[in-house]
Coordinates of C-alpha atoms in Angstrom, one line a residue:
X1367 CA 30.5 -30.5 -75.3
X1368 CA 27.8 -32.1 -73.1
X1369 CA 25.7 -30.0 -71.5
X1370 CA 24.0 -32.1 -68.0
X1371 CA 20.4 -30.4 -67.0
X1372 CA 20.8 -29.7 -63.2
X1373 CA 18.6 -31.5 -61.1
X1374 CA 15.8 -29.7 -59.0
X1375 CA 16.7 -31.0 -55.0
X1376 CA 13.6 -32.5 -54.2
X1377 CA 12.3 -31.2 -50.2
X1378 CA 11.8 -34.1 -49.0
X1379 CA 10.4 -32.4 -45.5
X1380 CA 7.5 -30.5 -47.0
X1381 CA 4.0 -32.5 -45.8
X1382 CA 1.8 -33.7 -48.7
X1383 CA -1.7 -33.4 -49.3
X1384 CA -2.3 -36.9 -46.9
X1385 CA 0.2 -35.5 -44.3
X1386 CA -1.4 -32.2 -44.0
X1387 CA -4.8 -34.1 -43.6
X1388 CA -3.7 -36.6 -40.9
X1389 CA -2.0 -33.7 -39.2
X1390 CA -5.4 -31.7 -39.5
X1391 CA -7.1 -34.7 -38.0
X1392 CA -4.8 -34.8 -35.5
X1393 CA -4.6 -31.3 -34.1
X1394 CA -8.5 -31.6 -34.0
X1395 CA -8.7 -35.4 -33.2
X1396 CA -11.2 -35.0 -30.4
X1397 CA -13.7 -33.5 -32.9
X1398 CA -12.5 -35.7 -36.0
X1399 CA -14.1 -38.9 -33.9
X1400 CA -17.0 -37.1 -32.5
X1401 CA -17.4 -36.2 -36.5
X1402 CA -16.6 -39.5 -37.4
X1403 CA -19.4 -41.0 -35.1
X1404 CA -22.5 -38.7 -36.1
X1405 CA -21.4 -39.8 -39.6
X1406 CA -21.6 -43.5 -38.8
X1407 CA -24.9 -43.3 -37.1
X1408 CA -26.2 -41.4 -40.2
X1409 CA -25.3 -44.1 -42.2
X1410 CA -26.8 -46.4 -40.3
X1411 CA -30.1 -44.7 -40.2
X1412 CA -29.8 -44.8 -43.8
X1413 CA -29.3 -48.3 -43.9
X1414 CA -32.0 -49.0 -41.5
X1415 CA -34.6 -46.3 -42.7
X1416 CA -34.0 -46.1 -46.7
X1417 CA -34.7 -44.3 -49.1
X1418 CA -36.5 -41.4 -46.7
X1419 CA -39.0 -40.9 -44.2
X1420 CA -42.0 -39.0 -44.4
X1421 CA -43.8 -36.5 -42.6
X1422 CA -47.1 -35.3 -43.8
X1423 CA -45.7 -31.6 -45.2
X1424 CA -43.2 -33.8 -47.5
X1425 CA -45.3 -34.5 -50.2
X1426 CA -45.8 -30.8 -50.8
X1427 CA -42.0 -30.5 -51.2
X1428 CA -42.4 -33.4 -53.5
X1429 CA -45.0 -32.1 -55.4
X1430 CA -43.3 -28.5 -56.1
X1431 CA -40.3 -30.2 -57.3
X1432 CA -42.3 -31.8 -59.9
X1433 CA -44.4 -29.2 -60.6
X1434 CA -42.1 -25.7 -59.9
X1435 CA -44.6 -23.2 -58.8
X1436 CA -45.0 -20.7 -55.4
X1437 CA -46.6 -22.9 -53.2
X1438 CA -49.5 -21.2 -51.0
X1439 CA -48.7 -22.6 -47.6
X1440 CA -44.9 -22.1 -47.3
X1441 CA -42.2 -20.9 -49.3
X1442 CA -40.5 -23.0 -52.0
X1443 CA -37.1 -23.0 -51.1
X1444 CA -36.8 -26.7 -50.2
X1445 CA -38.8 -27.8 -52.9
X1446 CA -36.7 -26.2 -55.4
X1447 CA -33.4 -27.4 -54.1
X1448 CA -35.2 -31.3 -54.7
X1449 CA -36.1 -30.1 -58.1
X1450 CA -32.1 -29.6 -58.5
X1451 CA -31.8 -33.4 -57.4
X1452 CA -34.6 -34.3 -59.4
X1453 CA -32.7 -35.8 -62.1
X1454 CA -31.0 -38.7 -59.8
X1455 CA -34.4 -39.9 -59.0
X1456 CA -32.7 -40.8 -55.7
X1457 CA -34.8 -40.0 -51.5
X1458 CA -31.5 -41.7 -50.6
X1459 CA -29.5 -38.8 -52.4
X1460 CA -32.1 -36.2 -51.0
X1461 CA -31.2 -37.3 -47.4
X1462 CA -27.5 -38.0 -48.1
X1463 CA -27.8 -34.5 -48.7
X1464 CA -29.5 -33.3 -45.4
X1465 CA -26.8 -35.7 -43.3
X1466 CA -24.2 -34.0 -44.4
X1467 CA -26.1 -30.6 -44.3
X1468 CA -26.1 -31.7 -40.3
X1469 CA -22.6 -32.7 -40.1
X1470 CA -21.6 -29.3 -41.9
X1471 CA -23.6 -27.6 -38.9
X1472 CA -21.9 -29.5 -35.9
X1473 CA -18.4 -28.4 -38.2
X1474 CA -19.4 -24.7 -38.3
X1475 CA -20.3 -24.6 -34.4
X1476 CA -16.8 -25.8 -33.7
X1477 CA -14.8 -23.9 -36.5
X1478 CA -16.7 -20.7 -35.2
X1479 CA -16.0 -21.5 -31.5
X1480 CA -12.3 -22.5 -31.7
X1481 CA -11.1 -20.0 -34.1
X1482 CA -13.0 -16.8 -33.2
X1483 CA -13.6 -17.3 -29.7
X1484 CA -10.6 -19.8 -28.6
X1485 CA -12.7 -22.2 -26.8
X1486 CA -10.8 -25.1 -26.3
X1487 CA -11.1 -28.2 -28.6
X1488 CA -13.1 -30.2 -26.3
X1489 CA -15.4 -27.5 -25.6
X1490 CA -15.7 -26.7 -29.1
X1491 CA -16.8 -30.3 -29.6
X1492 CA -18.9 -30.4 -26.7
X1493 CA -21.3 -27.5 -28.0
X1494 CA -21.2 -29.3 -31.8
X1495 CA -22.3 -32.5 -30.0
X1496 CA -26.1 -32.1 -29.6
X1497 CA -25.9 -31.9 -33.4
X1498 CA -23.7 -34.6 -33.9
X1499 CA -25.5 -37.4 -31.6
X1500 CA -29.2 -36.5 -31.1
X1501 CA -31.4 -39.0 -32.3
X1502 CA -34.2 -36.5 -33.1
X1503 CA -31.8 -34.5 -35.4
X1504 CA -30.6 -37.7 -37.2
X1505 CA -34.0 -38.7 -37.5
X1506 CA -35.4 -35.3 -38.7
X1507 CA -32.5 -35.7 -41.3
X1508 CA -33.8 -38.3 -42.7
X1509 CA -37.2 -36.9 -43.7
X1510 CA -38.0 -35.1 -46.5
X1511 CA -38.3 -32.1 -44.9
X1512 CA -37.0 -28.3 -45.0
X1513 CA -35.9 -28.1 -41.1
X1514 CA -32.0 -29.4 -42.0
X1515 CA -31.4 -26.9 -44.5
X1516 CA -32.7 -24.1 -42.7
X1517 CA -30.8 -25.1 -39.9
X1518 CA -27.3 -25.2 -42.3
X1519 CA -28.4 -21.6 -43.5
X1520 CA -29.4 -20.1 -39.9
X1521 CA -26.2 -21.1 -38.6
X1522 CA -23.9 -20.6 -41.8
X1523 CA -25.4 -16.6 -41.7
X1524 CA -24.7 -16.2 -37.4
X1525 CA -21.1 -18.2 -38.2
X1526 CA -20.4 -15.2 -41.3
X1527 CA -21.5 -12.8 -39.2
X1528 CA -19.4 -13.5 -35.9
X1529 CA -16.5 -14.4 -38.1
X1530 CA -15.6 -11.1 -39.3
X1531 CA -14.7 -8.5 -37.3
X1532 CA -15.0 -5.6 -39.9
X1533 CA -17.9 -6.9 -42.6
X1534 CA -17.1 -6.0 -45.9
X1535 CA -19.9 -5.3 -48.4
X1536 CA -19.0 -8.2 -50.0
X1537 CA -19.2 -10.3 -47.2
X1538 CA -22.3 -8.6 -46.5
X1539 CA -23.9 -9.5 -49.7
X1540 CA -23.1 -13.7 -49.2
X1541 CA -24.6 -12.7 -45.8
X1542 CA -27.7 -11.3 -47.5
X1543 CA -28.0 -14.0 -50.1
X1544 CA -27.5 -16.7 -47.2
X1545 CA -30.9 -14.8 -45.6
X1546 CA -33.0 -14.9 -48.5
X1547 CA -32.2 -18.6 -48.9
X1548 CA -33.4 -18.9 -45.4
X1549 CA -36.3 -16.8 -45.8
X1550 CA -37.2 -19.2 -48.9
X1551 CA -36.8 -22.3 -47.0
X1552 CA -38.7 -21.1 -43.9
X1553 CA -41.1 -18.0 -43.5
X1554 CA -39.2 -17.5 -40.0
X1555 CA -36.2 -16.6 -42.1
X1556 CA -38.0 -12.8 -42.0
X1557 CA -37.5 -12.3 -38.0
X1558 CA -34.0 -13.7 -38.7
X1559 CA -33.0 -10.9 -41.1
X1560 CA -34.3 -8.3 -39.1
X1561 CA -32.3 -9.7 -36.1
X1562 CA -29.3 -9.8 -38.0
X1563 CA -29.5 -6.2 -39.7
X1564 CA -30.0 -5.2 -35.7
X1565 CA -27.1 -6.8 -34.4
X1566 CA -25.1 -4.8 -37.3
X1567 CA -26.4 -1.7 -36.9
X1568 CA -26.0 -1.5 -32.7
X1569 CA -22.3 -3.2 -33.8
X1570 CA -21.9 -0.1 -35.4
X1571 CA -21.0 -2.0 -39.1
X1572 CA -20.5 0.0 -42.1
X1573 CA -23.6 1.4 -44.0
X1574 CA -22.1 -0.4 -47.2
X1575 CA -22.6 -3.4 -45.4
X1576 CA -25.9 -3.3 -43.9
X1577 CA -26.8 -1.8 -47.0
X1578 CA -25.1 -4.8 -49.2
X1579 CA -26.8 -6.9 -46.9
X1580 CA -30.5 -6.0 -47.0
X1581 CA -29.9 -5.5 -50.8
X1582 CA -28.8 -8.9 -51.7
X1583 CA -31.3 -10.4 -49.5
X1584 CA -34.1 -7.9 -50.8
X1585 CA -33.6 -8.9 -54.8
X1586 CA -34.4 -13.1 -54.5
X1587 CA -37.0 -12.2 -52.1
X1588 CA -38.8 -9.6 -54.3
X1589 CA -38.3 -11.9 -57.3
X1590 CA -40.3 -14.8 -55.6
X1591 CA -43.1 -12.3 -54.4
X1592 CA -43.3 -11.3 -57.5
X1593 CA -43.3 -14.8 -59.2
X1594 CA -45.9 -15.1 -56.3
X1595 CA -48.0 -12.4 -57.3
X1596 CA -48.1 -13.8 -60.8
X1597 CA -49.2 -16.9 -59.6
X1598 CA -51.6 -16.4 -57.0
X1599 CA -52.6 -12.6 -57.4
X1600 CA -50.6 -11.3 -54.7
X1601 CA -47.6 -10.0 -53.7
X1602 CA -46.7 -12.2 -50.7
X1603 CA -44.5 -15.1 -49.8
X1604 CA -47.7 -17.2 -48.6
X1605 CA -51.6 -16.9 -48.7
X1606 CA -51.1 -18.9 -44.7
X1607 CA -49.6 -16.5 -42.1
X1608 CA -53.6 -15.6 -41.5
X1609 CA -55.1 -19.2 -41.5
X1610 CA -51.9 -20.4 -39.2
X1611 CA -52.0 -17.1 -36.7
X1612 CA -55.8 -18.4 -37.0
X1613 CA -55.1 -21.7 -35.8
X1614 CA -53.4 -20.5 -33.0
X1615 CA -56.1 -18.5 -31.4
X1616 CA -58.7 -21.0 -32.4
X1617 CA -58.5 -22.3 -29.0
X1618 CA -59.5 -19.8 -27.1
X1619 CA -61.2 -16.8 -29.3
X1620 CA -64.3 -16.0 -27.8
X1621 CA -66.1 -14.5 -30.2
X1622 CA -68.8 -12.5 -27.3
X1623 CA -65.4 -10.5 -26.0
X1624 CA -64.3 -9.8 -29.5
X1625 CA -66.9 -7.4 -30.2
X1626 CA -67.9 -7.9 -33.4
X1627 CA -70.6 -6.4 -35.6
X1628 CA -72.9 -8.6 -37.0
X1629 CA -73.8 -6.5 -40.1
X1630 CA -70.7 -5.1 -41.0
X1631 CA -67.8 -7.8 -39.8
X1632 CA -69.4 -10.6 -41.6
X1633 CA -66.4 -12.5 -42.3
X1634 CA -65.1 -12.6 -38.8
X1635 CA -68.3 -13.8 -37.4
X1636 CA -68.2 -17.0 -40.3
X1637 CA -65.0 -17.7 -38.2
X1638 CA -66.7 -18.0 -35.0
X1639 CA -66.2 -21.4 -33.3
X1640 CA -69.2 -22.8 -32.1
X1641 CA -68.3 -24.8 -29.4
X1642 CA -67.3 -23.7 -25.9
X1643 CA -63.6 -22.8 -24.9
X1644 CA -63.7 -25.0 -22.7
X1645 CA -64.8 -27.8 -24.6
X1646 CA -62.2 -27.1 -27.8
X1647 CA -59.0 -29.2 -28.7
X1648 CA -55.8 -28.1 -26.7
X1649 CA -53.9 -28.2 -29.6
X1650 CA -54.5 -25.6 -32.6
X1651 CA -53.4 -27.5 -35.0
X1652 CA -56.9 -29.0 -35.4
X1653 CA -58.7 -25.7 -36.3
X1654 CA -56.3 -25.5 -39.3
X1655 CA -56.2 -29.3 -40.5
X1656 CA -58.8 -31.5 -38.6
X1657 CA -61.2 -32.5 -40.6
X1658 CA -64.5 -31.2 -38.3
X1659 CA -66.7 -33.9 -37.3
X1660 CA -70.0 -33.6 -34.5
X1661 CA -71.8 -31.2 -36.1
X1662 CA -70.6 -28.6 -33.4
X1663 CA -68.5 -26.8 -35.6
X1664 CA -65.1 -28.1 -34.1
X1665 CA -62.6 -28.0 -37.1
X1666 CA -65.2 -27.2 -39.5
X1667 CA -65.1 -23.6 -39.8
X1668 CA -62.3 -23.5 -42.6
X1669 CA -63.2 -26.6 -44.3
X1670 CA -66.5 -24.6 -45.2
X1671 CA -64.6 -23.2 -47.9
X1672 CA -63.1 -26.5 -49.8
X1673 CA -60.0 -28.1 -49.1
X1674 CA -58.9 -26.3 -52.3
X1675 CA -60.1 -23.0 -51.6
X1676 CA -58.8 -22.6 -47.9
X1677 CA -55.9 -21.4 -48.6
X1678 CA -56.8 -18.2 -51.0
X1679 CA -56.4 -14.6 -50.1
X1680 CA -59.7 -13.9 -49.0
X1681 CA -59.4 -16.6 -46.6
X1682 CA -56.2 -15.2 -45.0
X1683 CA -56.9 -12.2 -44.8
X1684 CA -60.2 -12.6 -43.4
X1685 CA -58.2 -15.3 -40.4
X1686 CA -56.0 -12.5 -40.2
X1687 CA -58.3 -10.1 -39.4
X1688 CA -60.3 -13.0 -36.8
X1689 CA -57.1 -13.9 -35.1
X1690 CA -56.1 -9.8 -34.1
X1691 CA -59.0 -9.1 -33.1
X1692 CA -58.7 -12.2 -30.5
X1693 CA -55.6 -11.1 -29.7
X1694 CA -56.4 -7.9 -29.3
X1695 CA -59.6 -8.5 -27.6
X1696 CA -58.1 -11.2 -24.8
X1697 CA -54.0 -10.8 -24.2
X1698 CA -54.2 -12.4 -21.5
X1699 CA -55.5 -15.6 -23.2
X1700 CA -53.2 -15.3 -25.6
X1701 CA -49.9 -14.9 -23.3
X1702 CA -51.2 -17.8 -21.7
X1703 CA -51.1 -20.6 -24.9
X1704 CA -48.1 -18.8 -26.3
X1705 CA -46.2 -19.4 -22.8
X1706 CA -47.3 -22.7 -22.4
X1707 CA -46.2 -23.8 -25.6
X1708 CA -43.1 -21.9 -25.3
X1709 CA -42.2 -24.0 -21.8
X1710 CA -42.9 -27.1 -23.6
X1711 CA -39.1 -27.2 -25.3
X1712 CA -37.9 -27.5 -21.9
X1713 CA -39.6 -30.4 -20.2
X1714 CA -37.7 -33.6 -19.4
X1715 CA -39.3 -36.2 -21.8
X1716 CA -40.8 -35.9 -24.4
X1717 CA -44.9 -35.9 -23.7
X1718 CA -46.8 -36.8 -26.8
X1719 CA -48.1 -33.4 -28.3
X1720 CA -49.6 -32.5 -30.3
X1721 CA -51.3 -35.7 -31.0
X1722 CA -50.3 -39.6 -31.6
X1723 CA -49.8 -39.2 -35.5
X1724 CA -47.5 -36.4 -35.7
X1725 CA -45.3 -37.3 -32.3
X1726 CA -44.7 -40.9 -33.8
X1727 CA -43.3 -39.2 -37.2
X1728 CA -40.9 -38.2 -35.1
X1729 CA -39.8 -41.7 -34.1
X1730 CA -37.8 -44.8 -35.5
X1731 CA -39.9 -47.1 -35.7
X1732 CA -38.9 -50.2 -36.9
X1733 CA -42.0 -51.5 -36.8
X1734 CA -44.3 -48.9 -37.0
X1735 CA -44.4 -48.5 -40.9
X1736 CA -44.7 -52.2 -42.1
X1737 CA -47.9 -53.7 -42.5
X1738 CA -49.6 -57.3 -41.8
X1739 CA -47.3 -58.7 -44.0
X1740 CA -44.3 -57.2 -42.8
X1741 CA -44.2 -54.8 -45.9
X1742 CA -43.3 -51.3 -46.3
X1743 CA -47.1 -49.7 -45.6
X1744 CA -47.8 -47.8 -48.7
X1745 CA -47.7 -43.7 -48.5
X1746 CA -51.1 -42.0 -48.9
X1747 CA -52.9 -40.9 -51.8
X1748 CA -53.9 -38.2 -51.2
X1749 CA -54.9 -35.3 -53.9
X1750 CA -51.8 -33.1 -55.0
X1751 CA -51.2 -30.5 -57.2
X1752 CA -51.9 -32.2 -60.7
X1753 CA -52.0 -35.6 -59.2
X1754 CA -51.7 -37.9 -56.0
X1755 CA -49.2 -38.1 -53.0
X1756 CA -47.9 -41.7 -53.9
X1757 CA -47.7 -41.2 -57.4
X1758 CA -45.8 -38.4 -57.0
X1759 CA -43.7 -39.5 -54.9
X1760 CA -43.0 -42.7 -57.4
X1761 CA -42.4 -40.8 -60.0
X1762 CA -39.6 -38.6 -58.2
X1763 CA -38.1 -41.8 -57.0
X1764 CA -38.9 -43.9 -60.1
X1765 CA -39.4 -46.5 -58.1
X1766 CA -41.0 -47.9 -54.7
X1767 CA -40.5 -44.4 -52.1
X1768 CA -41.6 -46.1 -49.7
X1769 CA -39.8 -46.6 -46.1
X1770 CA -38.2 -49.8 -46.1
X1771 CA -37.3 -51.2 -42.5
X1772 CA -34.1 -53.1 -42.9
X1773 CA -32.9 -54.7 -39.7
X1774 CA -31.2 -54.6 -37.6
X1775 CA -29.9 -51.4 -38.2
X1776 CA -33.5 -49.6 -37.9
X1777 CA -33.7 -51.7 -34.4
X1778 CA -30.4 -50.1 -33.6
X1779 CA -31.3 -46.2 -34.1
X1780 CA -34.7 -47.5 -32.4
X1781 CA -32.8 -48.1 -29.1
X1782 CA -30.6 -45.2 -29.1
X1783 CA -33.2 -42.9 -29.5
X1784 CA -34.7 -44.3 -26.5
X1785 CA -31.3 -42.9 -24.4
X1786 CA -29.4 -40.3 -26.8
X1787 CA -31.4 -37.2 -27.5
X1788 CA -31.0 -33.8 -25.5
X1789 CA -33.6 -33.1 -23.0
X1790 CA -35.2 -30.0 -22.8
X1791 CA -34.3 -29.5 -19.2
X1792 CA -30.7 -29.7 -20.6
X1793 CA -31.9 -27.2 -23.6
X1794 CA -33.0 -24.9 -20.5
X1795 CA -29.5 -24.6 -18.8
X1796 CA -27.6 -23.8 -22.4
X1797 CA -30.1 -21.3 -22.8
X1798 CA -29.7 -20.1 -19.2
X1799 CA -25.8 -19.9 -20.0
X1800 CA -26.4 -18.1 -22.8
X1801 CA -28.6 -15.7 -21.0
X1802 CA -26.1 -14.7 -17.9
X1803 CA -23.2 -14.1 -21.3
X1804 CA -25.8 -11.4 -22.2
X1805 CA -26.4 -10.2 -19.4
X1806 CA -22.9 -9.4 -18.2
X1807 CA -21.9 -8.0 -21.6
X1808 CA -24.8 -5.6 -21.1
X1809 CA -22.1 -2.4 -21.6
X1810 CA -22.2 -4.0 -25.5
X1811 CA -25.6 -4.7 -25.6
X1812 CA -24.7 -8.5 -25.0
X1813 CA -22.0 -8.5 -27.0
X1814 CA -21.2 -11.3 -29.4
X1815 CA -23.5 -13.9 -27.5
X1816 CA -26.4 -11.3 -28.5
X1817 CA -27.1 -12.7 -31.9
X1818 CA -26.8 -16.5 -31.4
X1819 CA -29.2 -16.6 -28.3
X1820 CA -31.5 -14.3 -29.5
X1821 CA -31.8 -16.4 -32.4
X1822 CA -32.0 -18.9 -30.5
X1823 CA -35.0 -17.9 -28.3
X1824 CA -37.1 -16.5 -31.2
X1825 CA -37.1 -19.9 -32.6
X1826 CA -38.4 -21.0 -29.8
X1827 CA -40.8 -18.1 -29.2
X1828 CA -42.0 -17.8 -32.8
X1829 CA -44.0 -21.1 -33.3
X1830 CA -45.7 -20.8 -29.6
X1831 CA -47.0 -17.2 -30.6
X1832 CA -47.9 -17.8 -34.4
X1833 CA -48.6 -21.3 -34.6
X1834 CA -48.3 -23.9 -32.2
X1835 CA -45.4 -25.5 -30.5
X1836 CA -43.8 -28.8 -32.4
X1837 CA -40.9 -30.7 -31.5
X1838 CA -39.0 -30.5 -35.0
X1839 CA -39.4 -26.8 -34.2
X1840 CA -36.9 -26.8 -31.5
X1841 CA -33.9 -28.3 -33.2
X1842 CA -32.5 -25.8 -35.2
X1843 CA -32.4 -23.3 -32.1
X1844 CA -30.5 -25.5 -30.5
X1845 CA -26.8 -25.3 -32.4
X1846 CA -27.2 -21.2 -32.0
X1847 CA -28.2 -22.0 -28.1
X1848 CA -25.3 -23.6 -27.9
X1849 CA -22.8 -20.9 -30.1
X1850 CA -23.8 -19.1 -27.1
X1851 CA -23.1 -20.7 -24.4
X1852 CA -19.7 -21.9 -25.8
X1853 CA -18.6 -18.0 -26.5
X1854 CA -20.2 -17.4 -22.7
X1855 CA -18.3 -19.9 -21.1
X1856 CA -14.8 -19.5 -23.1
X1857 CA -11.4 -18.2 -21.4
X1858 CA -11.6 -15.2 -18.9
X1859 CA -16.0 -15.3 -18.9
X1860 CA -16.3 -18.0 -16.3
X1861 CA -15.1 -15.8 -13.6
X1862 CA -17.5 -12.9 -14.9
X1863 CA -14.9 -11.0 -15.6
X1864 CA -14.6 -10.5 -19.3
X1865 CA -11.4 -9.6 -21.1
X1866 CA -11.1 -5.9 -21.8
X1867 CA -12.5 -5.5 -25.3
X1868 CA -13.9 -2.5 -27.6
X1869 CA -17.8 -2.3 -27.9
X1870 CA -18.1 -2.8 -31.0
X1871 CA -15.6 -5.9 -31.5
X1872 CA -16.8 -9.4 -31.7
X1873 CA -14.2 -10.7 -28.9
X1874 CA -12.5 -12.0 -31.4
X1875 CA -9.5 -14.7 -30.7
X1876 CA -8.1 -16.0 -33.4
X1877 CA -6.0 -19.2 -32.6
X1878 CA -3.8 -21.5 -34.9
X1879 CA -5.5 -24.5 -37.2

């Protein structure tokens, strides 16, 4: 007897892995090309702009890669993560990296607004698209710098956060882990956590939570303070919130209103500026980094203590100390350089603050870094930790790091930038639209559109009170001003009349894939 194995009936109908994609594509085709665009213009900055461009922090990220160590000035977070890529030897992998780092942000702002808040697809695209096409945020992508992955991380935590109606602790935990790698990458990350454990705590979320949330974002932290302390003999992130709240009152500190005592305040009156308020920079910057000159004391006041002794812990503290007591002593000076600087996000151009150098960092140029010859110019050498800028950065690479102009790709990204950016007029209206969704959720305490646009405006706010205002400062508020205004303006808010909902839900409207 022969026995024939039956034969499994193949389904023909059910989609394969490629059908399910191009359906995927389709469904969401108007943000697939927007997607598909950014993408291509990335790749043409990296054809035109290769391996990286450079700013004048980027060598410090360099240089901790290298060497792994707390840095003094800003947290290591970034430098770390190119100490993962280290072993390619690869700026082009570095930026790669940050490209798609932006393109993952544009994804989030549109997964976030068309699944949880059921705007529709082309409004959902239109919010991602500032991320997608801005010529700043390609560009600023394409230095080696920390702003793109902080932006990722700010915008991955508000996306968690929004997403889930009723937080687990688990969910709390990746949203505490997602902090502390913000908080590691930028110092701002600290307001953001605090923000974030507030908009929990009025959503009514459970303790486990909040708790989870604090907790995981509490143990990395600690560790690096810790790590710090080891290092530098205290237990801190930085030894420069002092110096840099320093910088920011140098301006206008007037050291016969702050009353200090001659005999007993020593150290605030070395930090006296010599030279009239009226006669100082307008930018702070140069009380922090300029390298004095005159003989009047402009810029010269830190510099008394060594380029590598600045930044110590009896410096901060004692700038600390200075830049309170200015504060303190003349509010209304203060109020005045903070809202100035804050109003500069929202002008039409872009004026050229805070001086030539660092606006034109900010630029393609496709000219602008070659020298007589038409060569790359070479980077600086300037003293690093346990060497030089350039040769650190060579022997990251492993090769030539510097920026190679390669037409006429860097002549194309040139020209767009010149028309394709978002204006800070426009940046004004999202944040205005943002503001009204507050507003007439006030009953929830603003509701979901709380947490994105507060974000939003203390990234904007931050650097004008504790620094000074700087364009790549106001790119990552922009996807959470526009998470905002795309849950303000969705189905049933245009009206004012929002759609009857529970305090303590996240208007959440789940629609299909």
């Amino acid at each position: 007897m022969v026995s024939v194995a039956e034969i499994t009936p193949v389904d023909h109908s059910a989609p394969g892995r490629t059908a399910r994609a191009l359906a995927f594509l389709r469904r969401h085709q108007v943000f697939a090309v927007a997607f598909a665009l950014g993408g291509v213009l990335r790749l043409v900055t990296m054809l035109g702009y290769g391996p990286a461009m450079w700013f004048n922090d980027s060598y410090e990220y360099v240089s901790v890669a290298l060497h792994p160590r707390p840095h003094p000035i800003r947290p290591s977070g970034y430098g770390f993560w190119m100490m993962i890529l280290k072993p390619f030897h690869s700026f082009s992998l570095v930026v790669f990296t940050q490209h798609l780092m932006g393109l993952a942000t544009a994804a989030l702002i549109y997964a976030l607004l068309r699944r949880r808040f059921a705007l529709p697809k082309w409004g959902a695209t239109l919010a991602a698209a500032p991320v997608l096409f801005d010529a700043y945020q390609i560009q600023l992508e394409q230095l080696i710098m920390s702003d793109t992955m902080f932006m990722l991380l700010v915008v991955g935590v508000v996306t968690m956060v929004l997403w889930h109606r009723r937080m687990s602790w688990k969910i709390g935990a990746v949203v505490g882990l997602l902090l502390a790698l913000t908080w590691l990458t930028r110092s701002i990350g600290l307001p953001i956590l605090a923000l974030v454990v507030a908009y929990l705590v009025i959503k009514r979320t459970s303790w486990k939570a909040v708790v989870a949330v604090v907790v995981a974002c509490a143990v990395p932290i600690l560790s690096y303070m810790g790590w710090f302390a080891a290092s530098m003999g205290k237990f801190a992130m930085t030894n420069s919130d002092g110096l840099i709240l320093y910088m920011r009152t140098a301006i206008f500190a007037d050291c016969s209103k702050m009353h200090i005592d001659k005999y007993k305040e020593i150290q605030l009156l070395l930090l006296c500026i010599n030279d009239p308020v009226d006669q100082r920079k307008d930018y702070a910057q140069w009380y922090l980094w300029g390298q004095g000159g005159g003989g009047t004391g402009t810029g010269e006041v830190l510099h008394r203590w060594g380029a590598g002794k600045k930044f110590t812990e009896i410096t901060n503290e004692a700038a600390s100390a200075f830049a309170t007591r200015a504060i303190l002593s003349q509010p209304g000076d203060y109020l005045k350089v903070v809202g100035r600087d804050f109003f500069r996000a929202f002008s039409w151009g872009r004026p050229q603050f805070p001086d030539a150098a660092t606006y034109n960092m900010y630029e393609f140029r496709p000219y602008y870094d070659l020298d007589t010859n038409g060569r790359p110019k070479r980077l600086p050498n300037w003293p690093a930790y346990q060497g030089r800028t350039d040769t650190d950065a060579f022997s990251y690479e492993q090769g030539p790091p510097e920026t190679r102009i390669v037409s006429p790709f860097a002549e194309i990204m040139s020209s767009y930038q010149d028309v394709f950016y978002l204006r800070g007029i426009m940046l004004g209206g999202i944040m205005l639209v943002g503001l009204y969704g507050v507003a007439v959720r006030w009953r929830s305490v603003g509701g979901p559109v709380a947490l994105p646009w507060l974000g939003a405006f203390g990234l904007l706010l931050a650097p004008a009170a504790t620094a000074e205002f700087d364009y790549r400062y106001v790119l990552p508020a922009v996807p959470l001003a526009c998470i905002a205004a795309g849950i303000t303006l969705r189905r049933g808010i245009i009206s004012g009349r929002p759609r009857p909902t529970s305090a303590s839900a996240s208007e959440p409207t789940t629609v299909p894939a």
